Coordinates of C-alpha atoms in Angstrom, one line a residue:
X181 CA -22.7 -63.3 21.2
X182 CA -19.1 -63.8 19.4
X183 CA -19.1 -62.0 16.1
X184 CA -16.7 -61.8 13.9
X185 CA -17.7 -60.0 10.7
X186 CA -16.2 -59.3 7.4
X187 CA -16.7 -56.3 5.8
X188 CA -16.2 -56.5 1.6
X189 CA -16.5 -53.3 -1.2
X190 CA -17.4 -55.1 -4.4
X191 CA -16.5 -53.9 -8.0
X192 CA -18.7 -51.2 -9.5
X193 CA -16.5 -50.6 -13.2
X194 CA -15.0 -52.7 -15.4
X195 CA -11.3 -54.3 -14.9
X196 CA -9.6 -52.0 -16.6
X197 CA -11.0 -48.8 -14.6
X198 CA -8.7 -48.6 -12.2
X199 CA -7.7 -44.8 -11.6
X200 CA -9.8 -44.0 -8.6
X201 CA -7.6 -44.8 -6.0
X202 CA -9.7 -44.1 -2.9
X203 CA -11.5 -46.0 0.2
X204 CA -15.3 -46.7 0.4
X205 CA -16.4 -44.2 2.6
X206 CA -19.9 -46.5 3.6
X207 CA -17.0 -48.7 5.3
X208 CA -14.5 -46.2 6.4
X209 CA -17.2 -44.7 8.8
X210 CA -18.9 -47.6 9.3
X211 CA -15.0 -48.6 11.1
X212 CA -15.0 -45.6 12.8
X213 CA -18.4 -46.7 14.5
X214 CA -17.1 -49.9 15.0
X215 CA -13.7 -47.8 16.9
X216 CA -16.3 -46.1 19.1
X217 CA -17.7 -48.4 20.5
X218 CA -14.1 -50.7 21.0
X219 CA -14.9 -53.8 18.1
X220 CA -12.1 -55.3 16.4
X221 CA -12.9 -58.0 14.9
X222 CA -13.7 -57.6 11.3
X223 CA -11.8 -58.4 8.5
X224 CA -12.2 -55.7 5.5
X225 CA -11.6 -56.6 1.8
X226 CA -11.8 -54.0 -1.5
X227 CA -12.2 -55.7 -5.0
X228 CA -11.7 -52.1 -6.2
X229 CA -7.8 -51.6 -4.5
X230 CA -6.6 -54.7 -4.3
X231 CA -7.7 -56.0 -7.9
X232 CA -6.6 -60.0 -7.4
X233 CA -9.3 -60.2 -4.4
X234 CA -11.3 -63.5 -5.2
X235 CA -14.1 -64.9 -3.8
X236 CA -11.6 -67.7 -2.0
X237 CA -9.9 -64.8 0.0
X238 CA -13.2 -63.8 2.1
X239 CA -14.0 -67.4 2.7
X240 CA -12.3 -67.2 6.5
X241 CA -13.5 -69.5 9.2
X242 CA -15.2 -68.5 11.8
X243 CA -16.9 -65.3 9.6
X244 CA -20.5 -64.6 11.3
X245 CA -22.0 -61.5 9.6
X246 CA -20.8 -60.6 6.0
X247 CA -21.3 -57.2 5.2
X248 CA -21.4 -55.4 1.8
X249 CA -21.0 -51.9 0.9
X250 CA -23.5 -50.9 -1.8
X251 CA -23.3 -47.7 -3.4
X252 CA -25.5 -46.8 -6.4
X253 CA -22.4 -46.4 -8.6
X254 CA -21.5 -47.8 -12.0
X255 CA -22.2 -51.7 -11.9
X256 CA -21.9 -52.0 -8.0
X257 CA -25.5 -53.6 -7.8
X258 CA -24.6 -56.1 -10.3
X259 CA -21.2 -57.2 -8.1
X260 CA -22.9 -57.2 -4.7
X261 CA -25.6 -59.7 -6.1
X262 CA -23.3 -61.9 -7.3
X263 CA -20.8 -61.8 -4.0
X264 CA -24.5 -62.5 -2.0
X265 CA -25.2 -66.0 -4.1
X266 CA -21.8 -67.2 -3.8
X267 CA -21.1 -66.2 0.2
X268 CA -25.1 -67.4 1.0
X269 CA -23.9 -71.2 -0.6
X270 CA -20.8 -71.2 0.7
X271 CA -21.5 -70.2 4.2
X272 CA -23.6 -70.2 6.9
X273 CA -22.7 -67.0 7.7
X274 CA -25.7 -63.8 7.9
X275 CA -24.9 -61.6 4.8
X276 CA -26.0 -58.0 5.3
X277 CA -26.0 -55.6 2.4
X278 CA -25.2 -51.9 3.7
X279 CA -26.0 -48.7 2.1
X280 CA -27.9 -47.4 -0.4
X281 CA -30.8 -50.1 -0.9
X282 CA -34.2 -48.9 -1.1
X283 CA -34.4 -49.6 -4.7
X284 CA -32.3 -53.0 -4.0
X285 CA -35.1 -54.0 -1.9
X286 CA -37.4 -54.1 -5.0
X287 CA -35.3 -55.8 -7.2
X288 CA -35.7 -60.1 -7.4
X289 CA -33.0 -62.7 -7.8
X290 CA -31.9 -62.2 -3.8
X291 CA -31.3 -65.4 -1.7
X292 CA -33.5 -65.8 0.9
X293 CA -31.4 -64.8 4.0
X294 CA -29.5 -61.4 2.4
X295 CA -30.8 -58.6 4.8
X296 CA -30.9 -55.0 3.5
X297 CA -30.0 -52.2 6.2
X298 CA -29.7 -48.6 4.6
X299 CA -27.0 -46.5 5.3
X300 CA -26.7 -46.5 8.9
X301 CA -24.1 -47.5 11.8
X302 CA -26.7 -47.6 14.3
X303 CA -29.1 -49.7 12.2
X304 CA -26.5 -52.1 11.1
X305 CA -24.8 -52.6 14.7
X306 CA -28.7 -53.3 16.1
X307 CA -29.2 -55.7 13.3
X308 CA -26.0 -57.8 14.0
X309 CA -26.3 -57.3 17.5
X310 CA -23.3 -54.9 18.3
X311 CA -23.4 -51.8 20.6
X312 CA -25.6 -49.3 19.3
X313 CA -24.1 -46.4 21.7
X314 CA -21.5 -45.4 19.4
X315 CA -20.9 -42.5 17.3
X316 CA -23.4 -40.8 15.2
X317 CA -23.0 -39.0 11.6
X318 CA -24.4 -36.0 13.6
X319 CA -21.8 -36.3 16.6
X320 CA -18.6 -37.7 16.8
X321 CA -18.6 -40.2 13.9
X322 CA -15.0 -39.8 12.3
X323 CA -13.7 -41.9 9.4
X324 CA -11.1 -44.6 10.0
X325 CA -9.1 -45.2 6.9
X326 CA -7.8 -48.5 5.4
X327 CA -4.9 -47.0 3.4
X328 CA -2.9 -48.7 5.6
X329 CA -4.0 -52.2 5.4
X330 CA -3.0 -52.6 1.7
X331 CA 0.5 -52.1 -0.2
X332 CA 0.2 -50.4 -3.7
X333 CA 2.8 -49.8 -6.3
X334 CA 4.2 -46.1 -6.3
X335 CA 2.4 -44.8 -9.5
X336 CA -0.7 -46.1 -7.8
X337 CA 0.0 -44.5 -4.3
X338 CA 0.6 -41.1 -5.5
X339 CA -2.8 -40.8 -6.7
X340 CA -4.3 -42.2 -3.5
X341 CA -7.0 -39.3 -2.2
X342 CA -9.5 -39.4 0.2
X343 CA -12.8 -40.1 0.3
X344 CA -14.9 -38.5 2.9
X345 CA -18.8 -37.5 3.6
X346 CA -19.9 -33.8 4.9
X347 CA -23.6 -34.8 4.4
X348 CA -26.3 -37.6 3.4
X349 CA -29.3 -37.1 1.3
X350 CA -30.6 -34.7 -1.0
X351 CA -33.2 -32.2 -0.7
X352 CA -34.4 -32.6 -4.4
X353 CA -37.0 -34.9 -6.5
X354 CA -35.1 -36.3 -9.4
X355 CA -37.1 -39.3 -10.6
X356 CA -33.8 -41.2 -11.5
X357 CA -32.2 -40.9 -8.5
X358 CA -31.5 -43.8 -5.8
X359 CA -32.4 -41.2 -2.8
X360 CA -36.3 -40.7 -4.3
X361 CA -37.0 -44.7 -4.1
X362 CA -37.3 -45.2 -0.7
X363 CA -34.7 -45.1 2.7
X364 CA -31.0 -45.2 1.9
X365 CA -30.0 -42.9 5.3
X366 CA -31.5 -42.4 8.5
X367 CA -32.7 -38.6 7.3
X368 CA -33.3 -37.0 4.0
X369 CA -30.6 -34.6 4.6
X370 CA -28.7 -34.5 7.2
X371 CA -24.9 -32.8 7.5
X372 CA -22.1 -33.0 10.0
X373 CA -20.5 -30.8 12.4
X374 CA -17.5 -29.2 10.9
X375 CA -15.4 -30.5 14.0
X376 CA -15.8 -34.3 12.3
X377 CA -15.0 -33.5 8.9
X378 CA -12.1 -31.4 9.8
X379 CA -10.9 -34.2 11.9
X380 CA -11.1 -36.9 9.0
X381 CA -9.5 -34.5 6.5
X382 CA -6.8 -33.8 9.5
X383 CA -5.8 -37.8 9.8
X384 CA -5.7 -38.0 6.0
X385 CA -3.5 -34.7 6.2
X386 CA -0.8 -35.8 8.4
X387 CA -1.2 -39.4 6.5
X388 CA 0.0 -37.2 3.7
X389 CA -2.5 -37.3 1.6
X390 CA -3.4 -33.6 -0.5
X391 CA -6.2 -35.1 -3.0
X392 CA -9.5 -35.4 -1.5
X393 CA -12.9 -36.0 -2.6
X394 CA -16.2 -34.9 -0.4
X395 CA -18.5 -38.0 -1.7
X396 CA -21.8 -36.6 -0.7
X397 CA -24.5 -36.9 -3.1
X398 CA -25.4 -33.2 -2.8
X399 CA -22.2 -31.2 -1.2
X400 CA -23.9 -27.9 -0.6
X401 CA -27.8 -28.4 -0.4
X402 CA -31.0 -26.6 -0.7
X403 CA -31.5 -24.8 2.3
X404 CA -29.7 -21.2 2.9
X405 CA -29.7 -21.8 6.5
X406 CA -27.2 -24.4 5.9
X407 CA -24.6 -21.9 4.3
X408 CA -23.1 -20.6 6.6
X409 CA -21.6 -23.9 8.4
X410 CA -20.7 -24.6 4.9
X411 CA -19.0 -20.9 4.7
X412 CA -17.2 -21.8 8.0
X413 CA -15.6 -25.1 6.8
X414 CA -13.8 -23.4 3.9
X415 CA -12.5 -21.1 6.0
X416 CA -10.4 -23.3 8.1
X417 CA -9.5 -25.5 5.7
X418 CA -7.7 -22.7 4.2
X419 CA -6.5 -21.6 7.7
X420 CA -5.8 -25.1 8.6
X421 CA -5.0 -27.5 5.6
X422 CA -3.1 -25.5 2.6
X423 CA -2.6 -27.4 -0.5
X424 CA -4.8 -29.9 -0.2
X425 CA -6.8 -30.3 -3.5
X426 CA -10.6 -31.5 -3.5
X427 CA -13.2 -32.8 -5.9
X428 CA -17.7 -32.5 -4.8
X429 CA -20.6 -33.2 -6.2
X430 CA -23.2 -30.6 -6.7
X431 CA -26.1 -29.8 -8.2
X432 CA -25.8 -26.6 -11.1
X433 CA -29.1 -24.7 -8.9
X434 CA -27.3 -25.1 -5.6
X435 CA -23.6 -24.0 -6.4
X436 CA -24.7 -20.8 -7.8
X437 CA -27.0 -20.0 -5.6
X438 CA -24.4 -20.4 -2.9
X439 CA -22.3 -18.4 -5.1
X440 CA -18.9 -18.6 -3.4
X441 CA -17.3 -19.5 -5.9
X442 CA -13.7 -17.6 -4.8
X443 CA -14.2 -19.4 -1.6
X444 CA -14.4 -22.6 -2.8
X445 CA -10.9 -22.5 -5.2
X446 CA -9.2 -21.0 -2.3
X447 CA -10.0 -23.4 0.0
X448 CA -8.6 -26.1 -2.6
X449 CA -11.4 -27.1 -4.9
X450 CA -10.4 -28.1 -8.0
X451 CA -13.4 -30.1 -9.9
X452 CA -17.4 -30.3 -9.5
X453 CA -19.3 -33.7 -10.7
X454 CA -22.1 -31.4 -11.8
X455 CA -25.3 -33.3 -12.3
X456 CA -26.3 -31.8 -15.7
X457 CA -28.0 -34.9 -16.8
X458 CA -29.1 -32.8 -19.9
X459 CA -28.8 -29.5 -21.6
X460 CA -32.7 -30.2 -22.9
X461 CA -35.1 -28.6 -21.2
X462 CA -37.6 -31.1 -22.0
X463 CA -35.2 -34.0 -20.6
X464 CA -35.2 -31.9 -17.3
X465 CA -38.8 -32.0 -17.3
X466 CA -39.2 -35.3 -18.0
X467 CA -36.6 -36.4 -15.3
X468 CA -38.9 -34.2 -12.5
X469 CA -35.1 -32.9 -12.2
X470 CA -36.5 -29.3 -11.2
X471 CA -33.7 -27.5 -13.0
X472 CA -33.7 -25.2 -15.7
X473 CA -30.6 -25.3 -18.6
X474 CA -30.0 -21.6 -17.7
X475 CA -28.9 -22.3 -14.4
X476 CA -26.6 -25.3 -15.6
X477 CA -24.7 -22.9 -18.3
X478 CA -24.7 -20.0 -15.5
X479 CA -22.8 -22.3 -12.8
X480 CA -20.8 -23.4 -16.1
X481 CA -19.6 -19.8 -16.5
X482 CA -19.4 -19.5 -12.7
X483 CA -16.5 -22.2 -12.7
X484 CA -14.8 -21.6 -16.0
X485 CA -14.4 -18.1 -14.8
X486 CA -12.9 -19.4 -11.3
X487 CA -10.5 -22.0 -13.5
X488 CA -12.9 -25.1 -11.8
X489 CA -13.2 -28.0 -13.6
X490 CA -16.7 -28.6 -14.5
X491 CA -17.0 -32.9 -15.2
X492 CA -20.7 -32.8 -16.4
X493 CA -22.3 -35.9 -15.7
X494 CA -25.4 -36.7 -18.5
X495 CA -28.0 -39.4 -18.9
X496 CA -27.9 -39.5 -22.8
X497 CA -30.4 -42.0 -23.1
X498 CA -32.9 -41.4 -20.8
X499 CA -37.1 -41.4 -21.1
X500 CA -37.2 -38.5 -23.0
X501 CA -34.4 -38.9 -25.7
X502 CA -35.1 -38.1 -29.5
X503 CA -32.7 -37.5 -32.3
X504 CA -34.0 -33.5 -31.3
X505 CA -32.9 -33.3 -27.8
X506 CA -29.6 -35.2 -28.9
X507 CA -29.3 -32.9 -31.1
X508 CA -29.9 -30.1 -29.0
X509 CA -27.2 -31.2 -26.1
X510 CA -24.6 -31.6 -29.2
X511 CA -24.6 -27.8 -30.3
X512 CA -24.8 -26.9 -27.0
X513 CA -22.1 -28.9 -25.8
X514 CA -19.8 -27.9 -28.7
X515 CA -20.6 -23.8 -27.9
X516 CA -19.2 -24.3 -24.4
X517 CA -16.0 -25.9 -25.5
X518 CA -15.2 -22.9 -27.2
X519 CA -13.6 -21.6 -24.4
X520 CA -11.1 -23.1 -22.1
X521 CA -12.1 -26.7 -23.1
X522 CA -9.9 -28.5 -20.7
X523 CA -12.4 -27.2 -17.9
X524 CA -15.5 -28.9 -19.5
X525 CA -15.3 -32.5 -18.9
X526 CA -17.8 -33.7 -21.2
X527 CA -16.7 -36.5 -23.0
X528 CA -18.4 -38.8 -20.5
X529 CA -21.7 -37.3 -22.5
X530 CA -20.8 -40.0 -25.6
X531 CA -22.6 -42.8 -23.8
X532 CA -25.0 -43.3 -20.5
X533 CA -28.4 -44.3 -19.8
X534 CA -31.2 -44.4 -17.0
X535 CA -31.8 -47.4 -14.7
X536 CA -35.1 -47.7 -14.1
X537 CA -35.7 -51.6 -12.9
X538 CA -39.3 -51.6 -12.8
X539 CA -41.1 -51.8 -16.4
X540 CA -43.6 -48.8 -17.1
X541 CA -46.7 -50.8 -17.8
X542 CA -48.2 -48.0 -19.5
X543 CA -45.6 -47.1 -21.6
X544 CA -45.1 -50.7 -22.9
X545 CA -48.6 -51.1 -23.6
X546 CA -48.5 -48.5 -25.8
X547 CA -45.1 -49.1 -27.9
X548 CA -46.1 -52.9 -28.0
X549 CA -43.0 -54.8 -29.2
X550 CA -41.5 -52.1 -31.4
X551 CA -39.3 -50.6 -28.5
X552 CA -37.8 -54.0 -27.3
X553 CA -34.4 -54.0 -27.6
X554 CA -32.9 -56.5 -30.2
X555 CA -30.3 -58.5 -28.7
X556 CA -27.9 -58.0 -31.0
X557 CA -26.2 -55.0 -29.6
X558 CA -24.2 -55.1 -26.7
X559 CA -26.5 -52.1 -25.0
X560 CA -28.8 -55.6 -23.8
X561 CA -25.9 -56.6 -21.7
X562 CA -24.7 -53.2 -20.1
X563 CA -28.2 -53.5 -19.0
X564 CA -28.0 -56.7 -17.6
X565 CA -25.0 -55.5 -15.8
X566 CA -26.6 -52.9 -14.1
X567 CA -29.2 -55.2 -12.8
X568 CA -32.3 -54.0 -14.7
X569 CA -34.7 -56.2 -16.5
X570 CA -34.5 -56.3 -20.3
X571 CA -38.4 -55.2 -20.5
X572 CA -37.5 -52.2 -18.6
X573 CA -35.4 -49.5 -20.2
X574 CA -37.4 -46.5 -20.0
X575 CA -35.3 -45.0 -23.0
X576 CA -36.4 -45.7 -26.5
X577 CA -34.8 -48.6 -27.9
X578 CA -35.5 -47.3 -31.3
X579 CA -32.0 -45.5 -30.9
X580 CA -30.1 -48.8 -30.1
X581 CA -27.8 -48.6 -33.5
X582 CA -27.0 -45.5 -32.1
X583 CA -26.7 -46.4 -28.8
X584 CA -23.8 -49.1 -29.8
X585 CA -21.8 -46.9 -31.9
X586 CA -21.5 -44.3 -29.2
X587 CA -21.0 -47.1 -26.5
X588 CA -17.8 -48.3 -28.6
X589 CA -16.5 -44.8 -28.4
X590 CA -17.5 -44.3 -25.1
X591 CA -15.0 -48.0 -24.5
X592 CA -12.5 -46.9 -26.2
X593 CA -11.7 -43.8 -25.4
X594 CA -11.7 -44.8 -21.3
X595 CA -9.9 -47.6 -21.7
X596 CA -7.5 -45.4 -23.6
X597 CA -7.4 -42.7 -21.1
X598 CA -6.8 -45.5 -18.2
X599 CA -3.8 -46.4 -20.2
X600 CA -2.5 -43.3 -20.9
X601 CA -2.6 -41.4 -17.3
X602 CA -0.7 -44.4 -16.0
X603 CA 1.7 -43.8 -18.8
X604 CA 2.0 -40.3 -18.3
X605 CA 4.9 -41.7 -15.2
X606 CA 6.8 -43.1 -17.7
X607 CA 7.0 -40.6 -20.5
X608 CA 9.4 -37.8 -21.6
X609 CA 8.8 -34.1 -22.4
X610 CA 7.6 -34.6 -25.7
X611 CA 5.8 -37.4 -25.0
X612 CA 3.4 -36.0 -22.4
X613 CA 2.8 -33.3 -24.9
X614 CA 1.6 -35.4 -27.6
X615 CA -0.6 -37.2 -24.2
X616 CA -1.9 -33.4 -23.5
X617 CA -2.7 -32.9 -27.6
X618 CA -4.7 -35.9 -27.4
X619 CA -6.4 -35.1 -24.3
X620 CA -7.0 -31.2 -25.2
X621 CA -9.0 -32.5 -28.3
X622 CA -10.7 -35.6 -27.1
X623 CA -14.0 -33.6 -26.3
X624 CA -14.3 -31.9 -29.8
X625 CA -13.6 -35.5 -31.5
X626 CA -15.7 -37.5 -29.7
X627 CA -18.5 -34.6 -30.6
X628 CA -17.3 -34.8 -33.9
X629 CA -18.3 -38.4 -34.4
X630 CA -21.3 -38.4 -32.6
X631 CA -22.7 -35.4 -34.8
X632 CA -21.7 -37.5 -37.8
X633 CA -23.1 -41.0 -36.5
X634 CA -27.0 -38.8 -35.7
X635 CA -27.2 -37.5 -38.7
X636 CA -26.1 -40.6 -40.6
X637 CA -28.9 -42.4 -37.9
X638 CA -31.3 -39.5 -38.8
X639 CA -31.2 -40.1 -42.2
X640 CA -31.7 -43.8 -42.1
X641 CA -28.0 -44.7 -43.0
X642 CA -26.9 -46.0 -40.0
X643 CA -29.6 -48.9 -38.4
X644 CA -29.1 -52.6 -37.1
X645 CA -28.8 -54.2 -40.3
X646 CA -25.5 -51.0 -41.4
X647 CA -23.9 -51.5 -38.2
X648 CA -21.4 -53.6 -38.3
X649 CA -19.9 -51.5 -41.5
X650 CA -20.4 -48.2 -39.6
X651 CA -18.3 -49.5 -36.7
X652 CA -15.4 -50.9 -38.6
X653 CA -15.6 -46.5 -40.4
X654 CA -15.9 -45.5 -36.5
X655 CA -12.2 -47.4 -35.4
X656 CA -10.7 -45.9 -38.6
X657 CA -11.6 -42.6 -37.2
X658 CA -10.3 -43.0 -33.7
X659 CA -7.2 -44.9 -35.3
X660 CA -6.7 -41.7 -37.3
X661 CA -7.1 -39.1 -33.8
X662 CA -4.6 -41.5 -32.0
X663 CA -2.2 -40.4 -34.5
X664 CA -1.4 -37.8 -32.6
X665 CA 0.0 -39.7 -29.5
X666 CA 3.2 -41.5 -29.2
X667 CA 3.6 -44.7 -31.9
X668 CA 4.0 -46.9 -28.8
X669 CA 0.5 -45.9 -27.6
X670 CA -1.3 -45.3 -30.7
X671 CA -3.0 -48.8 -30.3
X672 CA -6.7 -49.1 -30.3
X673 CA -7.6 -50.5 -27.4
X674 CA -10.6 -52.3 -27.4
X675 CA -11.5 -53.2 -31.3
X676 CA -9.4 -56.8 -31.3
X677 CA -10.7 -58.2 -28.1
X678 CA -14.2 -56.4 -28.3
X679 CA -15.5 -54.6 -31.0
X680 CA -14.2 -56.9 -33.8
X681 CA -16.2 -59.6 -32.4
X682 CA -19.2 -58.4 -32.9
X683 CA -21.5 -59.5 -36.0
X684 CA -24.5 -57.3 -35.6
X685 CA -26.5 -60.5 -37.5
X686 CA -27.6 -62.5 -34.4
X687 CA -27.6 -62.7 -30.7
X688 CA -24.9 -61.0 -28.9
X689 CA -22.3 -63.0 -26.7
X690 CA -20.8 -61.2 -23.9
X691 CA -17.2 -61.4 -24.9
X692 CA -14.4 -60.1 -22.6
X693 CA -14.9 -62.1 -19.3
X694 CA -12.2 -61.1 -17.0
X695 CA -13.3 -56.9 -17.0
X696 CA -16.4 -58.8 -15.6
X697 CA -14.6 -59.9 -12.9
X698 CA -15.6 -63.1 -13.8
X699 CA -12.2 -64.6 -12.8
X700 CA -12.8 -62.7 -8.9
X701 CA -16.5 -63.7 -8.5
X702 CA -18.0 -66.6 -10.7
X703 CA -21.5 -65.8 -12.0

């Protein structure tokens, strides 16, 4: 059979997010499948790199097989659903969606003919009816990058990096997490040989490239026996590739009980996406994240005292949340800033919440309509955007007024950061060290105003019907820290196109269409 195929990365942030410069790993190895086995024609689009992508561009004639990356990232769901409705009325084509999908699979709202493979080559090649004899994660599968197919601008080049995998899967039980909800890889963990990864960080090498990022869900894992192939890779990338700089995600548990921490910053590692989720031991609990707080401020220590930066990722609103385990993380939060705050990235703890997509019955029965959300936030829609029923938020939508006010920050201060890393290219001396003031004491302000927004929630000052006055006080404040930057960038960012707009009296109206990519992909 003739295929052609065309192979698409959809949006998973907002417009404006546009820092991460690196390639989708799902497709980069999925090409170096398709190089194994000698296919060639594919066409390969990414919203994400090459931002004016529309829906028009991937409309080519002759197209058999669509295929969309899906990772469990940001909004990504949200994007790939509305690139399946579109390419299922506009073509005849078979539209695949390729990755992580067990919980996809669950979810309604799909056309008819979209077919779900989970992150496979084999799988997929089978289903579309190409040679399935190629390479496999767990022997010879190499990346083959698509740098090369796209022309950036030189501020966005430089911070190109890439993107590879050194395992799938995850040993662990979190309740939360995409890998418990069914099959999303051929294996629950699975790792490859060292040859393949030191090949794919080899062709990014002599590409040039010095930034990379290791994109596995769980970098290091649960078993000991797996150490010391893990051992071995460090050691020749410091034999074999100095200077190159690289980012992994971890688990607290399984980093320290590796424990080479001098290891990994020789051999170039330079930042750990830790999966804190919370500093509440009940949270952890609650999550079935079998982790105790200890071992999260151990590891903590661990890479503070090895000059690693530690970017904690938290669910702040998850099933558990009260004003007490909010609380809780706060002061906790604020006692590890003490010390070399630059290495604690935790301003990403202002706003986040779990995805659940299923309604708990039970619990629901049991709050009646009291914990419905109200509508007249905008929390309703970053639900929505994540693909999850409005009856299913599994954190308690008592805290919404909350919720909103630390959403706005959470807006503001990325969109502001976006702005200013991009400006940093541009600026003088003094300049970037008014940029480095305002990044040095962005985590103690935004703590600042979220201590000061609990206990005015706490105390009944702050609810739906205050809201709208408390967010007006909350842009004077971050009007007042931006002081401290350059005039030219002292702007707020999002309060006249965004914030301002909203009433708090009635229904909310998404505002703000084109970070929606609504101009890209129609709804």
């Amino acid at each position: 059979m003739n295929k052609k195929l065309c192979l698409i990365r959809a949006p998973y942030l907002y417009k404006y997010a546009n820092l991460d410069i690196a390639e989708e790993p799902i497709l980069t190895y999925l090409m170096g499948y398709f190089k194994s086995i000698g296919f060639e024609k594919f066409y390969l689009f990414d919203f994400h790199l090459v931002r004016d992508t529309s829906l028009k561009d991937l409309l080519i004639d002759g197209i058999t097989d669509y295929v969309i990356a899906v990772r469990e990232t940001g909004e990504n769901v949200h994007y790939v659903k509305r690139l399946c409705k579109n390419l299922t009325q506009a073509t005849n084509a078979n539209v695949y969606v390729y990755g992580h999908v067990a919980r996809l699979k669950k979810m309604t709202g799909w056309p008819e003919n979209v077919k779900f493979v989970h992150q496979s080559e084999i799988a997929l090649a089978k289903e579309i009816g190409l040679d399935t004899t190629g390479a496999t994660f767990g022997n010879g599968l190499t990346a083959d990058p698509y740098f090369h197919t796209f022309s950036f601008s030189p501020s966005t080049a430089k911070r190109a990096k890439a993107a590879l995998e050194t395992t799938r899967g995850c040993h662990f039980p979190c309740s939360f997490c995409f890998i418990n909800q069914g099959k999303n890889y051929d294996k629950r963990w699975s790792m490859r040989p060292n040859e393949d990864v030191l090949a794919d960080i080899g062709y990014y090498y002599d590409l040039g490239i010095r930034s990379y990022v290791f994109y596995d869900s769980e970098f290091i894992g649960k078993n000991p026996d797996d150490y010391p192939q893990k051992k071995a890779l460090l050691k020749e990338i410091i034999e074999n590739y100095p200077g190159i700089k690289y980012k992994i995600y971890c688990r607290a548990d399984t980093l320290t009980a590796f424990n080479e921490f001098a290891l990994l910053k020789e051999s170039g590692l330079v930042q750990v996406f830790v999966g804190a989720e919370s500093l509440d031991q009940s949270d952890l609990d609650a999550l079935n994240k079998n982790l105790s707080v200890e071992v999260t401020l151990e590891c903590i220590d661990k890479l503070k005292e090895h000059d690693i930066y530690a970017n904690l990722s938290f669910i702040t609103f998850n099933r558990n949340t009260t004003i007490s385990t909010l609380e809780t993380n706060l002061e906790k939060i604020t006692t590890l800033l003490i010390e070399k705050p630059r290495l604690i990235g935790v301003p990403g703890f202002t706003f986040a919440f779990e995805s659940n997509w299923r309604p708990d019955k039970k619990r629901k029965e049991e709050d009646a309509k009291k914990n419905l959300l109200s509508g007249k936030t905008y929390v309703l829609h970053d639900l929505k955007q994540k693909e999850q029923p409005e009856d299913a938020e599994v954190f308690s939508a008592e805290l919404e007024a909350l919720m909103e006010i630390y959403r706005l920050l959470a807006y503001e201060w990325n969109k502001k950061l976006t702005k200013l890393n991009y400006s940093r290219d541009k600026s003088s001396t003094e300049e970037l060290n008014q940029i480095n003031d305002w990044f040095e004491g962005l985590s103690g302000f935004c703590l600042k105003i979220m201590k000061k927004y609990l206990y005015a929630f706490k105390a009944n000052e702050l609810n739906l019907d205050s809201l709208a006055f408390h967010s007006e006080k909350l842009f004077e404040e971050i009007a007042d820290y931006y002081k401290v930057l350059p005039s030219h960038l002292q702007e707020l960012e999002t309060y006249t196109s965004h914030a301002s707009t909203m009433s708090y009296s009635a229904q909310s109206e998404r505002v703000e269409d084109d970070e929606y990519w609504l101009n890209n992909i129609p709804a």
